[in-house]
Amino acid sequence: MPSPESPLRKLGFLTIGLFDPADPAAGHRSTLEIIELGEQLGFDSAWLRHRHLQFGISSPVAVMAAASQRTSRIELGTAVTPLGWENPLRLAEDLATVDLLAGGRINPGLSVGEPMHYDTVKHELYPESSDTEDFSYARVDRLARLVAGEKVRDFSGKQGVVEEFSNRVEPHSPGLRSRLWYGAGSMKSAVWAGTNGFNLLSSSVIFPDKDQEPDFAKVQQAQIRAYRDAAHASGNTARASQGLVVIPTDSASSAQKEKYQRYVDERFPRTEAPQGPKGMMFAKDLIGTSDEIAEQLYAHAGFQEVDEVAFALPFSFDHDDYVQILTDIAAKLGPALGWKPTA
């Protein structure tokens, strides 16, 4: 539990990797440069959002592979990969390959459920099986088993003079299974993650149970506690991370401060009440000096339940803005929370 007497252990950041559709390469290069900067500043991890048919990173596995060759220490993750778009066996191969190239630094974050706007894309995504695809927890459990190296088939061994076949996903990366995360937004999914041996990613979007008071911080706290209880009851480790949007302004210019405040003001109304039929709740963006943000975090019931975070970078800012924000997080906010950068 972070407090002024108990320091934050791990500090990461999350980016969506936006790009201009007229020049997408520039945006991808910017993301790689931001990850490199994160390592130089001593961050413990860098996480990529996963976006399909949008102007954000659609292939974080490929970007992590590129980043792994530009960095040597920082952990690389996804927050999160929606498995409804993926074939678990093929994804298991890709993740293991990149994890080996990165020296065991990959942290795949996962979620299940029907793909967003499924009716508009199912004819291309699953033309023959769109009505029978299983988007339940079984899909992520299958990926976990494949990553762990469990048997896929009985057939294996040498065939002919050259070909040799395996009965498990290859390559196999030992330790990758223990670095699988589940992006849980509800009490049910948090408990499932703990029971089934996943680390927990709790973000700035959650879904309260019907009998819960609509207080974001308290709902998040309850979910993380339920996750830990379920993990301990099942004999699993209980590693949990929180991801809020923080915008420190210590070294920001006047123009940046005005821009950042407009962004926060535009997003604030959605935080005032649960949204939609599921009662979706959004966390407030935290903006101000690092000391002011640290004070708000220490008072946040959800933050009090974790000792590692992956602060989310705002979606639509410019490269120089991200440099300023990351630099202030590493130099000011992290130390205010007791964190020490890795040399």
XYZ file of C-alpha atoms in Angstrom:
343
model
C 0.000 0.000 0.000
C 1.749 3.225 -1.109
C 2.109 5.890 1.529
C 4.779 8.443 2.355
C 6.347 5.693 4.488
C 5.887 2.900 1.895
C 7.338 3.845 -1.499
C 5.957 3.079 -4.922
C 7.888 0.074 -6.218
C 7.360 0.167 -9.989
C 6.517 3.075 -12.286
C 5.428 2.685 -15.898
C 3.553 4.634 -18.544
C 0.948 3.824 -21.178
C 0.607 5.342 -24.645
C -1.905 4.913 -27.452
C 0.633 5.716 -30.174
C -1.513 8.052 -32.267
C -0.493 8.792 -35.843
C -1.543 10.924 -38.788
C -3.124 8.632 -41.427
C -1.356 10.700 -44.080
C 2.008 9.874 -42.493
C 1.633 6.878 -40.173
C 5.343 6.072 -40.043
C 6.105 9.301 -38.184
C 3.692 8.453 -35.388
C 5.149 4.978 -34.969
C 8.677 6.391 -34.849
C 7.533 8.887 -32.228
C 6.182 6.056 -30.076
C 9.498 4.205 -30.284
C 11.362 7.380 -29.332
C 9.072 7.857 -26.336
C 9.806 4.296 -25.185
C 13.533 4.924 -25.567
C 13.156 8.100 -23.520
C 11.265 6.147 -20.877
C 14.188 3.783 -20.463
C 16.645 6.678 -20.267
C 14.525 8.327 -17.565
C 14.513 5.139 -15.501
C 10.904 3.993 -15.972
C 10.293 0.339 -15.173
C 7.804 -0.319 -17.977
C 6.167 1.052 -21.120
C 2.725 -0.137 -22.201
C 0.936 0.151 -25.541
C -2.783 0.409 -26.085
C -4.223 -1.803 -28.824
C -6.466 -0.129 -31.385
C -8.096 -1.670 -34.468
C -9.396 0.337 -37.445
C -8.376 3.540 -35.678
C -5.397 5.887 -35.882
C -3.525 4.273 -33.010
C -1.245 1.259 -32.774
C -2.984 -1.778 -34.268
C 0.021 -4.101 -33.929
C 1.662 -3.526 -30.541
C 3.452 -6.865 -30.812
C 5.351 -5.560 -33.841
C 6.058 -2.254 -32.076
C 7.314 -4.118 -28.992
C 9.624 -6.135 -31.236
C 11.058 -2.908 -32.655
C 11.307 -1.346 -29.193
C 13.075 -4.408 -27.833
C 15.937 -3.775 -30.243
C 16.219 -0.096 -29.224
C 16.177 -0.742 -25.465
C 17.847 -3.145 -23.075
C 16.049 -2.944 -19.740
C 12.557 -1.421 -19.743
C 9.666 -3.891 -19.680
C 7.207 -3.728 -22.586
C 3.525 -4.533 -22.339
C 0.087 -4.221 -23.905
C -2.817 -2.668 -22.031
C -4.728 -4.332 -23.381
C -4.951 -6.686 -26.344
C -8.623 -7.555 -27.010
C -8.525 -11.267 -27.736
C -11.735 -11.152 -29.745
C -9.570 -9.966 -32.651
C -6.912 -12.652 -32.209
C -6.219 -16.308 -32.880
C -4.785 -17.444 -29.528
C -2.358 -19.942 -31.059
C -0.885 -17.437 -33.513
C -0.711 -14.749 -30.848
C 1.082 -17.163 -28.499
C 3.740 -17.694 -31.178
C 4.208 -13.964 -31.731
C 4.382 -13.120 -28.028
C 6.930 -15.823 -27.298
C 9.066 -14.743 -30.253
C 9.140 -11.109 -29.133
C 9.710 -12.101 -25.502
C 12.806 -14.061 -26.489
C 14.075 -11.166 -28.606
C 13.498 -8.830 -25.658
C 15.237 -11.060 -23.134
C 12.097 -11.821 -21.133
C 10.709 -8.272 -20.865
C 7.247 -8.698 -22.427
C 4.091 -8.253 -20.314
C 1.004 -9.020 -22.428
C -2.171 -7.475 -21.060
C -5.351 -9.146 -22.291
C -9.112 -8.805 -22.314
C -12.016 -10.812 -23.692
C -15.430 -9.987 -25.035
C -16.981 -9.306 -28.419
C -14.901 -6.918 -30.559
C -16.023 -3.303 -30.541
C -18.568 -2.569 -33.289
C -18.510 -6.275 -34.132
C -21.418 -6.144 -36.584
C -19.451 -3.769 -38.821
C -16.388 -6.004 -39.132
C -17.356 -9.616 -38.423
C -17.779 -10.395 -42.130
C -14.058 -9.704 -42.585
C -12.767 -10.884 -39.227
C -14.602 -14.227 -39.051
C -16.444 -14.673 -42.380
C -17.290 -18.332 -41.750
C -17.661 -18.404 -37.959
C -18.781 -14.950 -36.817
C -21.892 -16.292 -35.112
C -20.133 -19.139 -33.282
C -16.865 -17.562 -32.084
C -16.310 -17.894 -28.338
C -15.385 -14.528 -26.803
C -15.553 -15.729 -23.188
C -12.814 -16.233 -20.587
C -12.117 -19.565 -22.290
C -10.357 -17.661 -25.065
C -7.790 -16.064 -22.759
C -7.409 -19.323 -20.832
C -6.537 -21.030 -24.116
C -3.874 -18.428 -24.850
C -2.420 -18.871 -21.354
C -2.175 -22.639 -21.783
C -0.477 -22.257 -25.153
C 1.997 -19.684 -23.795
C 2.756 -22.005 -20.876
C 3.825 -24.731 -23.292
C 1.000 -27.166 -22.724
C 0.480 -29.884 -25.306
C -1.364 -28.801 -28.457
C -1.535 -32.133 -30.242
C -0.230 -35.682 -30.158
C 1.662 -35.388 -33.443
C 5.380 -34.551 -33.124
C 8.802 -35.730 -34.182
C 10.781 -35.980 -37.383
C 9.151 -36.408 -40.752
C 11.296 -37.148 -43.731
C 14.855 -35.887 -43.891
C 14.398 -32.273 -42.801
C 11.055 -31.491 -41.176
C 10.725 -31.805 -37.406
C 7.500 -31.001 -35.585
C 6.617 -30.063 -32.020
C 3.487 -30.817 -30.021
C 3.542 -27.393 -28.330
C 3.686 -23.781 -29.476
C 7.176 -22.818 -30.601
C 9.203 -20.972 -29.683
C 8.589 -21.433 -25.987
C 9.614 -18.591 -23.698
C 9.951 -19.735 -20.069
C 8.468 -17.257 -17.629
C 6.139 -15.565 -20.097
C 3.053 -17.202 -18.580
C 3.789 -15.558 -15.230
C 3.838 -12.162 -16.994
C 0.338 -12.382 -18.467
C -2.014 -9.642 -17.227
C -5.764 -9.367 -17.389
C -7.450 -5.999 -17.848
C -10.324 -6.271 -15.399
C -13.016 -3.622 -15.110
C -15.601 -5.499 -13.058
C -15.641 -7.427 -9.787
C -16.361 -10.639 -11.712
C -13.362 -10.253 -14.013
C -11.060 -9.231 -11.143
C -11.969 -12.374 -9.207
C -11.571 -14.496 -12.338
C -8.099 -13.065 -12.957
C -6.974 -13.833 -9.416
C -8.408 -17.344 -9.438
C -6.770 -18.190 -12.763
C -3.270 -16.891 -12.111
C -3.182 -13.615 -14.035
C -1.705 -10.324 -12.915
C -4.272 -7.518 -12.690
C -4.428 -4.331 -14.744
C -6.933 -1.889 -13.255
C -7.373 1.180 -15.420
C -9.258 4.473 -15.448
C -12.447 2.701 -16.610
C -14.413 0.350 -14.351
C -17.886 -1.156 -13.997
C -19.396 -1.182 -10.488
C -21.732 -3.864 -9.230
C -25.350 -2.782 -8.887
C -25.152 -2.590 -5.093
C -21.961 -0.498 -5.027
C -21.860 3.222 -4.361
C -20.741 4.950 -7.608
C -17.441 6.164 -6.158
C -14.662 5.321 -8.632
C -11.821 5.054 -6.114
C -13.791 2.885 -3.689
C -15.089 0.596 -6.449
C -11.565 0.161 -7.765
C -10.276 -0.552 -4.277
C -12.945 -3.226 -3.756
C -12.085 -4.893 -7.067
C -8.353 -5.009 -6.323
C -8.983 -6.415 -2.851
C -11.296 -9.076 -4.290
C -8.624 -9.940 -6.854
C -6.000 -10.399 -4.152
C -8.341 -12.530 -2.030
C -9.123 -14.771 -5.006
C -5.452 -15.091 -5.960
C -4.360 -15.998 -2.439
C -7.207 -18.499 -2.059
C -6.041 -20.210 -5.260
C -2.361 -20.181 -4.320
C -1.471 -17.616 -6.983
C 0.645 -14.498 -6.793
C -1.347 -11.262 -6.670
C 0.445 -8.591 -8.660
C -1.809 -5.606 -9.375
C -1.193 -2.345 -11.241
C -3.258 0.818 -11.498
C -3.398 3.114 -14.533
C -4.761 6.632 -14.167
C -4.196 9.646 -16.415
C -1.755 12.029 -14.721
C -0.530 15.308 -16.232
C 2.203 16.969 -14.173
C 2.815 20.572 -15.145
C 6.033 21.323 -13.239
C 8.062 22.182 -16.347
C 5.174 22.814 -18.755
C 4.999 26.080 -20.676
C 2.033 28.407 -20.313
C 0.689 27.213 -23.665
C 1.018 23.583 -22.614
C -0.741 24.221 -19.315
C -3.664 25.840 -21.131
C -3.820 22.959 -23.618
C -3.690 20.337 -20.873
C -6.409 22.038 -18.854
C -8.716 22.194 -21.884
C -8.211 18.457 -22.380
C -9.068 17.711 -18.747
C -12.079 20.047 -18.779
C -13.492 18.395 -21.917
C -13.263 14.947 -20.325
C -14.494 15.898 -16.868
C -18.281 15.658 -17.476
C -18.068 11.918 -18.144
C -16.652 11.385 -14.641
C -19.617 12.917 -12.824
C -21.999 9.949 -13.155
C -21.994 6.323 -14.405
C -22.412 6.023 -18.172
C -24.567 3.680 -20.253
C -26.555 0.561 -19.349
C -23.572 -1.053 -17.590
C -22.883 1.989 -15.426
C -19.368 2.507 -16.785
C -17.303 4.832 -14.609
C -14.337 6.990 -15.638
C -11.612 8.217 -13.315
C -10.841 11.913 -13.156
C -7.653 13.007 -14.878
C -5.117 14.316 -12.373
C -3.460 17.578 -13.394
C -1.218 19.981 -11.509
C 2.232 20.041 -9.995
C 3.757 16.714 -9.043
C 3.309 17.482 -5.359
C -0.377 18.227 -5.928
C -0.883 15.004 -7.912
C 0.994 12.951 -5.316
C -1.309 14.293 -2.603
C -4.376 13.279 -4.636
C -2.949 9.820 -5.298
C -2.191 9.141 -1.646
C -5.830 9.964 -0.904
C -7.110 7.691 -3.715
C -8.508 4.421 -2.364
C -7.566 2.523 -5.526
C -3.983 3.782 -5.501
C -3.677 2.724 -1.867
C -4.071 -0.923 -2.938
C -1.099 -1.142 -5.326
C 2.646 -0.670 -5.263
C 3.091 -0.298 -9.009
C 1.410 1.906 -11.612
C 1.346 2.527 -15.353
C 0.228 6.117 -15.712
C -1.661 6.744 -18.953
C -0.476 9.486 -21.273
C -3.282 11.650 -22.671
C -4.468 10.492 -26.094
C -4.109 13.500 -28.336
C -1.002 15.410 -27.315
C 2.142 16.125 -29.322
C 5.540 14.474 -29.038
C 7.061 17.410 -27.140
C 4.169 17.306 -24.667
C 4.847 13.640 -23.927
C 8.538 14.386 -23.415
C 7.660 17.078 -20.872
C 5.099 14.915 -19.063
C 7.348 11.844 -18.891
C 10.297 13.905 -17.733
C 8.245 15.462 -14.931
C 6.826 12.071 -13.905
C 10.322 10.586 -13.674
C 12.026 13.584 -12.082
C 9.238 14.945 -9.863
C 6.099 12.805 -9.444
C 7.796 9.422 -9.113
C 10.178 10.609 -6.385
C 7.254 12.345 -4.631
C 5.692 8.867 -4.415
C 8.904 7.328 -3.091
C 9.919 5.758 -6.410
C 13.532 5.631 -7.510
C 14.461 5.479 -11.225
C 16.514 2.588 -12.496
C 19.971 3.687 -13.592
